[in-house]
Tab-separated table of C-alpha atoms in Angstrom:
chain	number	residue	atom	x	y	z
A	1	PHE	CA	0.000	0.000	0.000
A	2	ASP	CA	1.566	3.309	-1.103
A	3	GLY	CA	-0.970	5.502	0.674
A	4	LYS	CA	-3.392	5.656	-2.262
A	5	ARG	CA	-3.614	2.226	-3.879
A	6	TRP	CA	-2.807	-1.430	-3.377
A	7	SER	CA	-0.544	-3.448	-5.629
A	8	SER	CA	0.691	-7.022	-5.562
A	9	GLY	CA	4.378	-7.839	-5.438
A	10	ALA	CA	3.631	-11.545	-5.690
A	11	VAL	CA	6.430	-13.613	-7.167
A	12	SER	CA	7.078	-17.250	-8.020
A	13	PRO	CA	4.078	-17.893	-10.287
A	14	LYS	CA	3.258	-21.576	-10.403
A	15	ARG	CA	1.422	-23.434	-13.150
A	16	LEU	CA	-1.284	-25.797	-11.902
A	17	GLU	CA	-1.833	-28.663	-14.322
A	18	PRO	CA	-4.845	-30.999	-14.253
A	19	GLY	CA	-4.262	-34.522	-12.997
A	20	ALA	CA	-5.153	-37.739	-14.766
A	21	ASP	CA	-8.734	-37.297	-13.562
A	22	GLY	CA	-9.026	-33.836	-15.149
A	23	TRP	CA	-9.033	-32.018	-11.786
A	24	ILE	CA	-6.605	-29.237	-10.824
A	25	HIS	CA	-5.460	-29.735	-7.242
A	26	SER	CA	-4.277	-27.001	-4.904
A	27	PRO	CA	-0.546	-26.937	-4.010
A	28	GLN	CA	-1.624	-25.720	-0.544
A	29	THR	CA	-3.415	-28.976	0.287
A	30	ALA	CA	-0.333	-30.344	2.039
A	31	LYS	CA	-0.306	-27.472	4.546
A	32	LYS	CA	-1.626	-28.216	8.011
A	33	GLU	CA	-3.596	-24.962	8.224
A	34	ASN	CA	-7.381	-24.977	8.007
A	35	THR	CA	-7.593	-28.764	7.795
A	36	LEU	CA	-10.738	-28.919	9.951
A	37	GLY	CA	-12.856	-26.376	8.098
A	38	GLN	CA	-16.101	-27.244	6.365
A	39	ALA	CA	-15.666	-28.596	2.832
A	40	VAL	CA	-18.062	-27.246	0.190
A	41	ARG	CA	-18.766	-28.354	-3.373
A	42	TYR	CA	-19.986	-25.821	-5.905
A	43	THR	CA	-20.525	-25.057	-9.577
A	44	VAL	CA	-19.760	-21.597	-10.980
A	45	PHE	CA	-21.145	-20.124	-14.220
A	46	LEU	CA	-18.854	-17.166	-14.909
A	47	GLU	CA	-19.785	-14.634	-17.557
A	48	PRO	CA	-16.927	-12.696	-19.245
A	49	VAL	CA	-15.379	-10.268	-16.741
A	50	ALA	CA	-12.574	-7.733	-17.014
A	51	THR	CA	-10.081	-9.821	-15.039
A	52	ASP	CA	-8.183	-13.066	-15.349
A	53	ALA	CA	-9.016	-14.038	-11.759
A	54	ILE	CA	-10.851	-17.260	-10.929
A	55	PHE	CA	-13.194	-16.825	-7.971
A	56	VAL	CA	-13.643	-19.521	-5.322
A	57	PRO	CA	-15.010	-19.579	-1.769
A	58	GLY	CA	-12.451	-20.136	0.992
A	59	ARG	CA	-9.329	-22.117	0.099
A	60	PHE	CA	-9.786	-24.244	-2.981
A	61	LEU	CA	-8.795	-27.906	-2.889
A	62	SER	CA	-9.705	-29.001	-6.427
A	63	LEU	CA	-11.121	-27.389	-9.573
A	64	GLN	CA	-12.315	-28.741	-12.896
A	65	GLY	CA	-13.531	-26.720	-15.839
A	66	ASN	CA	-13.097	-25.603	-19.416
A	67	PHE	CA	-10.891	-22.616	-18.561
A	68	SER	CA	-9.369	-22.365	-22.045
A	69	GLY	CA	-12.770	-21.494	-23.501
A	70	GLY	CA	-12.320	-23.918	-26.408
A	71	ALA	CA	-14.393	-26.910	-27.366
A	72	ALA	CA	-14.903	-29.167	-24.395
A	73	ASN	CA	-16.509	-32.205	-26.021
A	74	SER	CA	-13.715	-34.588	-25.141
A	75	PHE	CA	-11.788	-35.662	-22.089
A	76	ALA	CA	-8.556	-34.462	-23.720
A	77	ALA	CA	-9.976	-30.935	-23.989
A	78	LEU	CA	-10.447	-30.792	-20.225
A	79	GLN	CA	-6.832	-31.826	-19.714
A	80	ARG	CA	-5.533	-28.960	-21.865
A	81	ASN	CA	-6.650	-26.500	-19.179
A	82	TYR	CA	-4.379	-25.132	-16.518
A	83	LEU	CA	-4.358	-22.266	-14.000
A	84	VAL	CA	-1.647	-20.099	-12.453
A	85	THR	CA	-1.204	-19.223	-8.785
A	86	ASP	CA	1.324	-17.163	-6.833
A	87	THR	CA	2.526	-16.503	-3.310
A	88	THR	CA	-0.707	-14.661	-2.408
A	89	ASP	CA	-2.793	-17.763	-3.303
A	90	THR	CA	-4.488	-15.802	-6.110
A	91	LEU	CA	-5.860	-18.014	-8.882
A	92	LYS	CA	-5.549	-16.733	-12.450
A	93	ASN	CA	-6.754	-18.015	-15.802
A	94	PRO	CA	-4.004	-17.552	-18.442
A	95	PHE	CA	-6.628	-17.952	-21.173
A	96	ARG	CA	-8.592	-14.964	-19.825
A	97	ASN	CA	-12.359	-14.986	-19.408
A	98	PHE	CA	-13.363	-13.877	-22.897
A	99	ALA	CA	-16.183	-16.426	-23.028
A	100	SER	CA	-18.606	-17.791	-20.473
A	101	ILE	CA	-17.051	-20.651	-18.545
A	102	ARG	CA	-18.328	-23.192	-16.075
A	103	TYR	CA	-16.208	-24.853	-13.447
A	104	PHE	CA	-16.711	-27.215	-10.548
A	105	GLY	CA	-14.844	-26.869	-7.277
A	106	ILE	CA	-14.211	-28.216	-3.828
A	107	SER	CA	-13.092	-25.713	-1.188
A	108	ARG	CA	-12.509	-25.641	2.519
A	109	LEU	CA	-13.909	-22.749	4.530
A	110	PRO	CA	-11.562	-21.439	7.233
A	111	PRO	CA	-12.784	-22.579	10.671
A	112	ARG	CA	-13.030	-20.001	13.436
A	113	ASN	CA	-11.871	-21.670	16.631
A	114	VAL	CA	-11.883	-18.618	18.912
A	115	ALA	CA	-9.832	-20.235	21.674
A	116	LYS	CA	-7.167	-21.379	19.221
A	117	LEU	CA	-7.058	-18.012	17.437
A	118	ARG	CA	-6.643	-16.166	20.727
A	119	ALA	CA	-3.743	-18.466	21.592
A	120	ALA	CA	-1.986	-17.963	18.238
A	121	PRO	CA	1.589	-16.623	18.727
A	122	MET	CA	2.783	-13.363	17.198
A	123	VAL	CA	5.716	-15.119	15.537
A	124	TYR	CA	5.683	-14.810	11.764
A	125	SER	CA	7.903	-16.110	8.995
A	126	ASN	CA	10.038	-13.653	7.031
A	127	ASP	CA	7.816	-14.063	3.965
A	128	ILE	CA	4.670	-13.188	5.890
A	129	ALA	CA	6.219	-10.308	7.819
A	130	SER	CA	7.969	-8.676	4.856
A	131	THR	CA	4.830	-8.704	2.708
A	132	TYR	CA	1.901	-8.292	5.075
A	133	LEU	CA	3.381	-5.854	7.599
A	134	GLN	CA	4.436	-3.364	4.908
A	135	LEU	CA	3.354	0.245	5.448
A	136	PRO	CA	3.575	3.316	3.196
A	137	ALA	CA	6.635	5.491	3.651
A	138	ARG	CA	4.505	8.442	4.725
A	139	LEU	CA	1.605	7.413	6.947
A	140	ASP	CA	-0.495	9.916	8.867
A	141	ARG	CA	0.567	9.527	12.511
A	142	ARG	CA	-3.056	9.719	13.640
A	143	ILE	CA	-3.769	6.316	12.046
A	144	PRO	CA	-1.493	4.201	14.329
A	145	GLU	CA	-2.618	6.325	17.277
A	146	LEU	CA	-6.246	5.530	16.480
A	147	ALA	CA	-5.424	1.814	16.137
A	148	ARG	CA	-3.768	1.782	19.577
A	149	GLU	CA	-6.635	3.706	21.139
A	150	ILE	CA	-9.278	1.355	19.706
A	151	THR	CA	-7.446	-1.791	20.872
A	152	LYS	CA	-6.053	-0.564	24.197
A	153	ASN	CA	-8.178	-3.058	26.138
A	154	SER	CA	-7.573	-5.983	23.740
A	155	ARG	CA	-4.815	-8.454	24.562
A	156	THR	CA	-4.527	-10.804	21.583
A	157	PRO	CA	-4.245	-10.139	17.819
A	158	PHE	CA	-7.610	-11.844	17.337
A	159	ASP	CA	-9.333	-9.559	19.849
A	160	LYS	CA	-7.670	-6.521	18.292
A	161	ALA	CA	-8.917	-7.520	14.850
A	162	LEU	CA	-12.455	-7.986	16.214
A	163	ARG	CA	-12.301	-4.617	17.959
A	164	ILE	CA	-11.192	-2.695	14.855
A	165	GLU	CA	-13.767	-4.502	12.717
A	166	SER	CA	-16.550	-3.618	15.172
A	167	TYR	CA	-15.357	-0.021	15.540
A	168	LEU	CA	-15.367	0.679	11.803
A	169	ARG	CA	-18.785	-0.897	11.337
A	170	ALA	CA	-20.330	1.139	14.136
A	171	SER	CA	-18.567	4.490	13.737
A	172	TYR	CA	-18.541	5.046	9.961
A	173	ALA	CA	-21.168	5.150	7.247
A	174	TYR	CA	-21.264	3.308	3.922
A	175	THR	CA	-21.716	5.445	0.820
A	176	LEU	CA	-20.882	5.460	-2.880
A	177	ASN	CA	-21.338	9.237	-3.010
A	178	LEU	CA	-17.958	10.419	-1.724
A	179	THR	CA	-17.713	14.022	-0.593
A	180	GLY	CA	-14.740	16.334	-0.331
A	181	LYS	CA	-11.297	15.910	-1.835
A	182	PRO	CA	-9.185	13.084	-0.382
A	183	GLY	CA	-5.964	14.948	-1.209
A	184	GLN	CA	-2.641	13.198	-0.772
A	185	ASP	CA	-3.893	10.856	1.965
A	186	PRO	CA	-7.289	9.304	1.124
A	187	LEU	CA	-7.163	6.976	4.139
A	188	ALA	CA	-6.719	9.801	6.652
A	189	HIS	CA	-9.438	11.786	4.889
A	190	PHE	CA	-11.805	8.818	5.274
A	191	LEU	CA	-10.985	8.163	8.939
A	192	PHE	CA	-10.861	11.708	10.300
A	193	GLU	CA	-12.877	13.940	7.959
A	194	ALA	CA	-15.424	12.242	5.679
A	195	ARG	CA	-16.121	9.316	8.042
A	196	ALA	CA	-18.001	7.657	5.192
A	197	GLY	CA	-16.898	5.658	2.177
A	198	HIS	CA	-17.262	2.435	0.229
A	199	CYS	CA	-15.874	-1.016	1.031
A	200	GLU	CA	-12.338	-0.346	-0.222
A	201	TYR	CA	-11.927	2.435	2.340
A	202	PHE	CA	-13.151	0.238	5.192
A	203	ALA	CA	-10.962	-2.721	4.184
A	204	SER	CA	-7.877	-0.568	3.626
A	205	ALA	CA	-8.340	1.221	6.940
A	206	MET	CA	-8.606	-2.029	8.898
A	207	ALA	CA	-5.665	-3.686	7.123
A	208	ILE	CA	-3.347	-0.712	7.664
A	209	MET	CA	-4.341	-0.213	11.310
A	210	LEU	CA	-3.653	-3.894	12.004
A	211	ARG	CA	-0.271	-3.632	10.320
A	212	THR	CA	0.662	-0.688	12.550
A	213	LEU	CA	0.017	-3.059	15.474
A	214	GLY	CA	2.332	-5.706	14.011
A	215	ILE	CA	-0.503	-8.000	12.843
A	216	PRO	CA	-0.163	-9.321	9.251
A	217	SER	CA	-3.203	-8.475	7.150
A	218	ARG	CA	-4.212	-7.986	3.539
A	219	GLU	CA	-6.989	-6.348	1.549
A	220	VAL	CA	-8.920	-8.851	-0.588
A	221	ASN	CA	-11.137	-8.202	-3.600
A	222	GLY	CA	-13.941	-10.482	-4.716
A	223	PHE	CA	-17.715	-10.708	-4.550
A	224	LEU	CA	-20.442	-10.919	-1.932
A	225	PRO	CA	-22.673	-14.018	-2.152
A	226	GLY	CA	-25.221	-12.082	-4.195
A	227	GLU	CA	-28.945	-12.858	-4.390
A	228	TYR	CA	-30.098	-16.306	-3.303
A	229	ASN	CA	-32.572	-17.991	-5.640
A	230	ASP	CA	-34.371	-20.637	-3.590
A	231	LEU	CA	-36.018	-22.032	-6.727
A	232	ALA	CA	-32.748	-23.469	-8.000
A	233	GLY	CA	-30.769	-23.334	-4.766
A	234	ASP	CA	-28.110	-21.065	-6.257
A	235	TYR	CA	-26.761	-17.542	-5.898
A	236	ILE	CA	-26.922	-14.887	-8.613
A	237	VAL	CA	-23.774	-12.781	-8.280
A	238	ARG	CA	-23.678	-9.552	-10.277
A	239	ALA	CA	-21.005	-6.919	-10.925
A	240	SER	CA	-22.688	-4.738	-8.306
A	241	ASP	CA	-21.837	-7.424	-5.710
A	242	ALA	CA	-18.099	-6.709	-6.063
A	243	HIS	CA	-16.622	-6.223	-2.590
A	244	SER	CA	-13.429	-5.718	-0.588
A	245	TRP	CA	-12.702	-7.203	2.826
A	246	VAL	CA	-9.755	-8.109	5.062
A	247	GLU	CA	-7.878	-11.304	5.843
A	248	VAL	CA	-5.726	-11.561	8.967
A	249	TYR	CA	-2.965	-14.142	9.362
A	250	PHE	CA	-2.773	-16.391	12.424
A	251	PRO	CA	0.134	-18.897	12.632
A	252	GLY	CA	-1.244	-22.426	12.609
A	253	ASP	CA	-4.657	-21.323	11.334
A	254	GLY	CA	-3.794	-19.356	8.221
A	255	TRP	CA	-5.882	-16.487	6.908
A	256	GLN	CA	-9.123	-15.529	8.653
A	257	VAL	CA	-11.815	-13.336	7.097
A	258	PHE	CA	-12.970	-10.039	8.634
A	259	ASP	CA	-15.389	-7.573	7.032
A	260	PRO	CA	-15.435	-4.064	8.559
A	261	THR	CA	-17.899	-2.624	6.013
A	262	PRO	CA	-21.382	-1.880	7.410
A	263	SER	CA	-24.211	-3.926	5.920
A	264	ASN	CA	-26.019	-2.229	3.057
A	265	ILE	CA	-28.285	-4.991	1.734
A	266	GLU	CA	-31.680	-4.302	0.197
A	267	ASN	CA	-33.891	-7.284	-0.581
A	268	GLY	CA	-36.679	-6.933	-3.105
A	269	ASN	CA	-40.011	-8.679	-2.565
A	270	GLY	CA	-43.201	-9.025	-4.498
A	271	PHE	CA	-44.623	-10.861	-7.479
A	272	LEU	CA	-42.320	-9.348	-10.125
A	273	THR	CA	-39.216	-10.089	-8.066
A	274	ARG	CA	-40.365	-13.681	-7.631
A	275	LEU	CA	-41.074	-13.976	-11.348
A	276	GLY	CA	-37.589	-12.659	-12.060
A	277	LEU	CA	-36.139	-15.510	-9.983
A	278	TYR	CA	-38.083	-18.010	-12.101
A	279	ILE	CA	-36.636	-16.491	-15.260
A	280	ASP	CA	-33.121	-16.576	-13.791
A	281	TRP	CA	-33.569	-20.252	-12.979
A	282	LEU	CA	-34.898	-21.028	-16.465
A	283	GLN	CA	-32.028	-19.191	-18.133
A	284	ILE	CA	-29.383	-20.943	-16.038
A	285	THR	CA	-30.990	-24.311	-16.738
A	286	TRP	CA	-31.130	-23.532	-20.460
A	287	ASN	CA	-27.473	-22.475	-20.567
A	288	GLU	CA	-26.442	-25.504	-18.524
A	289	TRP	CA	-28.201	-28.322	-20.364
A	290	VAL	CA	-28.717	-26.905	-23.875
A	291	ILE	CA	-26.188	-24.181	-24.747
A	292	GLY	CA	-23.390	-25.517	-22.537
A	293	TYR	CA	-23.983	-29.243	-22.932
A	294	ASP	CA	-20.482	-30.689	-23.211
A	295	PHE	CA	-18.324	-33.575	-22.100
A	296	ALA	CA	-18.665	-32.725	-18.410
A	297	HIS	CA	-22.444	-32.997	-18.711
A	298	GLN	CA	-22.083	-36.279	-20.523
A	299	VAL	CA	-19.989	-37.572	-17.626
A	300	ALA	CA	-22.529	-36.319	-15.070
A	301	LEU	CA	-25.397	-37.873	-16.987
A	302	ALA	CA	-23.501	-41.153	-17.365
A	303	GLN	CA	-22.751	-41.264	-13.635
A	304	SER	CA	-26.418	-40.652	-12.863
A	305	LEU	CA	-27.540	-43.412	-15.193
A	306	GLN	CA	-24.932	-45.779	-13.790
A	307	ARG	CA	-26.601	-45.598	-10.410
A	308	SER	CA	-29.707	-47.089	-11.984
A	309	SER	CA	-29.958	-50.654	-13.128
A	310	ARG	CA	-28.778	-51.750	-16.565
A	311	ASN	CA	-32.228	-53.121	-17.270
A	312	TRP	CA	-33.695	-49.658	-16.776
A	313	GLY	CA	-31.138	-48.215	-19.182
A	314	GLU	CA	-31.917	-50.782	-21.851
A	315	SER	CA	-35.641	-50.233	-21.414
A	316	ALA	CA	-35.237	-46.483	-21.723
A	317	ARG	CA	-33.126	-46.832	-24.871
A	318	ALA	CA	-35.678	-49.160	-26.460
A	319	TRP	CA	-38.513	-46.779	-25.524
A	320	PHE	CA	-36.746	-43.798	-27.137
A	321	GLU	CA	-35.986	-45.779	-30.299
A	322	GLN	CA	-39.604	-46.878	-30.525
A	323	LYS	CA	-40.904	-43.346	-30.115
A	324	GLN	CA	-38.408	-42.111	-32.691
A	325	GLN	CA	-39.623	-44.636	-35.255
A	326	GLU	CA	-43.270	-43.864	-34.462
A	327	GLY	CA	-42.549	-40.167	-34.890
A	328	LYS	CA	-40.937	-40.719	-38.285
A	329	ARG	CA	-43.872	-42.828	-39.491
A	330	TRP	CA	-46.396	-40.275	-38.254
A	331	LEU	CA	-44.523	-37.424	-39.957
A	332	GLN	CA	-44.370	-39.296	-43.269
A	333	SER	CA	-48.085	-40.159	-43.070
A	334	TRP	CA	-49.021	-36.573	-42.192
A	335	GLN	CA	-47.037	-35.216	-45.142
A	336	ILE	CA	-48.734	-37.620	-47.557
A	337	ARG	CA	-52.242	-36.735	-46.277
A	338	HIS	CA	-51.760	-32.979	-46.359
A	339	GLY	CA	-49.788	-32.546	-49.549
A	340	ALA	CA	-47.913	-29.219	-49.716
A	341	LEU	CA	-48.994	-28.359	-46.169
A	342	GLY	CA	-47.085	-31.402	-45.020
A	343	TYR	CA	-43.853	-29.508	-45.454
A	344	LEU	CA	-44.844	-26.801	-42.982
A	345	LEU	CA	-44.057	-28.969	-39.967
A	346	PRO	CA	-40.471	-29.763	-41.103
A	347	ALA	CA	-40.032	-26.072	-41.903
A	348	ALA	CA	-41.254	-25.185	-38.418
A	349	LEU	CA	-38.812	-27.675	-36.930
A	350	VAL	CA	-35.980	-26.120	-38.940
A	351	LEU	CA	-36.962	-22.665	-37.686
A	352	LEU	CA	-37.008	-23.979	-34.121
A	353	LEU	CA	-33.525	-25.434	-34.524
A	354	LEU	CA	-32.277	-22.128	-35.971
A	355	ALA	CA	-33.807	-20.289	-33.015
A	356	LEU	CA	-31.985	-22.629	-30.626
A	357	ARG	CA	-28.755	-22.256	-32.603
A	358	TYR	CA	-28.801	-18.461	-32.353
A	359	LYS	CA	-29.935	-18.420	-28.703
A	360	VAL	CA	-33.303	-16.806	-29.396
A	361	PRO	CA	-35.000	-18.354	-26.296
A	362	SER	CA	-32.120	-17.229	-24.081
A	363	GLU	CA	-32.203	-13.723	-25.576
A	364	LEU	CA	-35.980	-13.549	-25.116
A	365	ALA	CA	-35.705	-14.710	-21.481
A	366	ARG	CA	-33.024	-12.106	-20.823
A	367	ARG	CA	-35.153	-9.310	-22.308
A	368	VAL	CA	-38.248	-10.352	-20.354
A	369	ARG	CA	-36.230	-10.500	-17.132
A	370	LEU	CA	-34.822	-7.013	-17.792
A	371	PHE	CA	-38.320	-5.696	-18.578
A	372	LEU	CA	-39.651	-7.093	-15.292
A	373	ARG	CA	-36.781	-5.643	-13.266
A	374	ILE	CA	-37.315	-2.204	-14.849
A	375	HIS	CA	-41.045	-2.202	-14.085
A	376	ALA	CA	-40.523	-3.611	-10.592
A	377	ALA	CA	-38.139	-0.782	-9.692
A	378	LYS	CA	-39.421	1.893	-7.348
A	379	SER	CA	-39.786	5.267	-9.027
A	380	GLY	CA	-37.225	7.829	-7.867
A	381	SER	CA	-35.255	5.338	-5.753
A	382	SER	CA	-31.516	4.738	-5.887
A	383	ASP	CA	-30.815	1.336	-7.400
A	384	PRO	CA	-27.130	0.928	-8.434
A	385	LYS	CA	-27.674	-2.795	-9.132
A	386	LEU	CA	-30.370	-2.091	-11.720
A	387	ALA	CA	-28.261	0.691	-13.228
A	388	SER	CA	-25.399	-1.797	-13.656
A	389	LYS	CA	-27.773	-4.330	-15.238
A	390	LEU	CA	-29.047	-1.794	-17.766
A	391	TYR	CA	-25.546	-0.589	-18.586
A	392	GLY	CA	-24.484	-4.187	-19.160
A	393	GLU	CA	-27.382	-4.505	-21.635
A	394	LEU	CA	-26.167	-1.401	-23.479
A	395	LEU	CA	-22.631	-2.806	-23.751
A	396	ARG	CA	-24.006	-6.137	-24.991
A	397	ILE	CA	-26.073	-4.426	-27.710
A	398	LEU	CA	-23.134	-2.326	-28.891
A	399	ALA	CA	-20.672	-5.234	-28.777
A	400	ARG	CA	-22.876	-7.314	-31.081
A	401	ARG	CA	-22.422	-4.631	-33.729
A	402	GLY	CA	-18.671	-4.192	-33.305
A	403	LEU	CA	-18.517	-1.400	-30.697
A	404	LEU	CA	-16.460	-2.910	-27.881
A	405	ARG	CA	-15.466	-1.189	-24.672
A	406	GLU	CA	-11.775	-1.589	-23.894
A	407	GLU	CA	-10.770	-2.753	-20.399
A	408	THR	CA	-8.857	0.497	-19.838
A	409	GLN	CA	-11.811	2.749	-20.709
A	410	THR	CA	-14.104	4.260	-18.102
A	411	PRO	CA	-17.809	4.374	-19.025
A	412	LEU	CA	-17.589	8.075	-19.886
A	413	GLU	CA	-14.438	7.557	-21.992
A	414	PHE	CA	-16.146	4.776	-23.906
A	415	ALA	CA	-19.217	6.929	-24.530
A	416	ALA	CA	-17.012	9.742	-25.849
A	417	ALA	CA	-15.298	7.263	-28.198
A	418	VAL	CA	-18.590	6.355	-29.913
A	419	LYS	CA	-18.487	8.600	-32.989
A	420	VAL	CA	-21.491	7.219	-34.889
A	421	PRO	CA	-23.858	10.222	-35.235
A	422	GLN	CA	-27.011	8.106	-34.852
A	423	LEU	CA	-25.704	6.525	-31.630
A	424	ALA	CA	-23.522	9.082	-29.863
A	425	PRO	CA	-26.250	11.275	-28.226
A	426	ALA	CA	-28.211	8.306	-26.840
A	427	VAL	CA	-25.071	6.523	-25.616
A	428	GLU	CA	-23.710	9.667	-23.931
A	429	GLU	CA	-27.001	10.437	-22.150
A	430	PHE	CA	-27.450	6.787	-21.110
A	431	THR	CA	-23.884	6.615	-19.739
A	432	GLN	CA	-24.279	9.818	-17.728
A	433	LEU	CA	-27.526	8.548	-16.166
A	434	TYR	CA	-25.835	5.230	-15.375
A	435	VAL	CA	-22.778	6.876	-13.764
A	436	ASP	CA	-24.987	9.146	-11.629
A	437	ALA	CA	-27.106	6.202	-10.450
A	438	ARG	CA	-24.282	3.679	-10.007
A	439	PHE	CA	-21.645	5.856	-8.363
A	440	GLY	CA	-23.387	9.079	-7.370
A	441	GLY	CA	-26.406	7.775	-5.477
A	442	ALA	CA	-28.836	9.501	-7.874
A	443	PRO	CA	-32.267	7.928	-8.547
A	444	CYS	CA	-32.221	5.322	-11.311
A	445	ASP	CA	-34.407	6.751	-14.116
A	446	THR	CA	-35.484	3.377	-15.490
A	447	THR	CA	-38.058	4.859	-17.860
A	448	ARG	CA	-35.549	7.084	-19.613
A	449	LEU	CA	-32.865	4.388	-19.657
A	450	GLY	CA	-35.327	1.985	-21.286
A	451	GLN	CA	-36.200	4.597	-23.927
A	452	LEU	CA	-32.512	5.181	-24.685
A	453	LEU	CA	-31.920	1.439	-25.059
A	454	GLU	CA	-34.677	1.265	-27.655
A	455	GLN	CA	-33.165	4.262	-29.472
A	456	VAL	CA	-29.811	2.474	-29.631
A	457	ARG	CA	-31.439	-0.738	-30.898
A	458	ALA	CA	-33.360	1.199	-33.565
A	459	ALA	CA	-30.221	3.040	-34.715
A	460	LEU	CA	-28.270	-0.215	-34.966
A	461	ARG	CA	-31.011	-1.952	-36.931
A	462	GLY	CA	-30.527	0.645	-39.649
A	463	ARG	CA	-26.717	0.287	-39.653
A	464	PRO	CA	-25.177	-2.991	-40.950
A	465	ASN	CA	-21.955	-2.720	-38.942
A	466	ALA	CA	-21.346	0.072	-36.472
A	467	SER	CA	-17.597	-0.462	-36.535
A	468	ASN	CA	-17.281	0.385	-40.257
């Protein structure tokens, strides 16, 4: 931490190859830390994101997935995948996440044995101390003084971490609408002047205060669990769920999670919200078993069938073959009886297959879900999650016609780079409304954003290729 931003000095990158079973196993498995934590199994559907990071809960033990993004219809394709890790335990995908990927994982959640954590010694290896006790060259002296004052009645590193976490949650406010100028020392401005900020301020403040007390800590970036969909038993994690928290190191127990950011969760209820969960479930199911049907699904289906008797499998195969033959005979008979009209059914089947090939059902489900979320939104209320969803729709529409936002561009820079006369005004106005709602706490004008989306769609329909 240089006083303004975090950077990683991680060295010794290590390539993690899949084993003979197609699974990538963690090199940390041999460590004796966190061996008693709860093991969890999970499946992740990851849309393209502007990072090469692979996200997992806790400490991963094994992963399997089509990380290369290529065809995955063979066992050999799964074995061509590999990941990269480093000394910070960060997992990276060298193939980048340019396409949607699915991966399976087994992780172990760090246990919190309070008695053991309180008894942990303050004796750290050189690697841990040199990296996770680092402080900026010029640190406001009030910050270590505040850390000592907060923890003056705490004896152990664990109690000190709990005390700082509790203090920040109770004494500061969460906001995305930052006020004032942070100047040369944003952390001091947050702690002693603004007393309000977003999660990165809270996490950075706690990590640095712990380091001034000689307790190794690090700021971690990832995602909150998101919105739970009880229909499918999964979590929907969006870009607006991005979050920063703190991990504190305890010898013998490894890294423990602390989150000093106050809770700012709003749960939507009602019929439209419930209907949106149904659509989410349908879309995930469609992507899983139709669009993304690959070798891994074949293996899962084969394992499921294997648990049943062979007689059942033979009976099912015979039943399908019989129905297939009956269907062919019926189709031929129907065509003969109806003459030219008999070709309408095959034509309809061809159209259905084309619709499936070009993801028409998925696109329709996505548009209906977006429509429902727009009309379920409360008028005049601040809804940064919905603003992010609508902006993502704008980027998707433009990308399909060749207008791609670079990773280094801010939303406003991207809008300024759109030079197409028919698009530029709508894109600029849409982007400004999005920025105000997402980062400035302004009300999300869903009606106007919806109108601008339709303007962009209409302009693109009359332009063969926006990139030309």
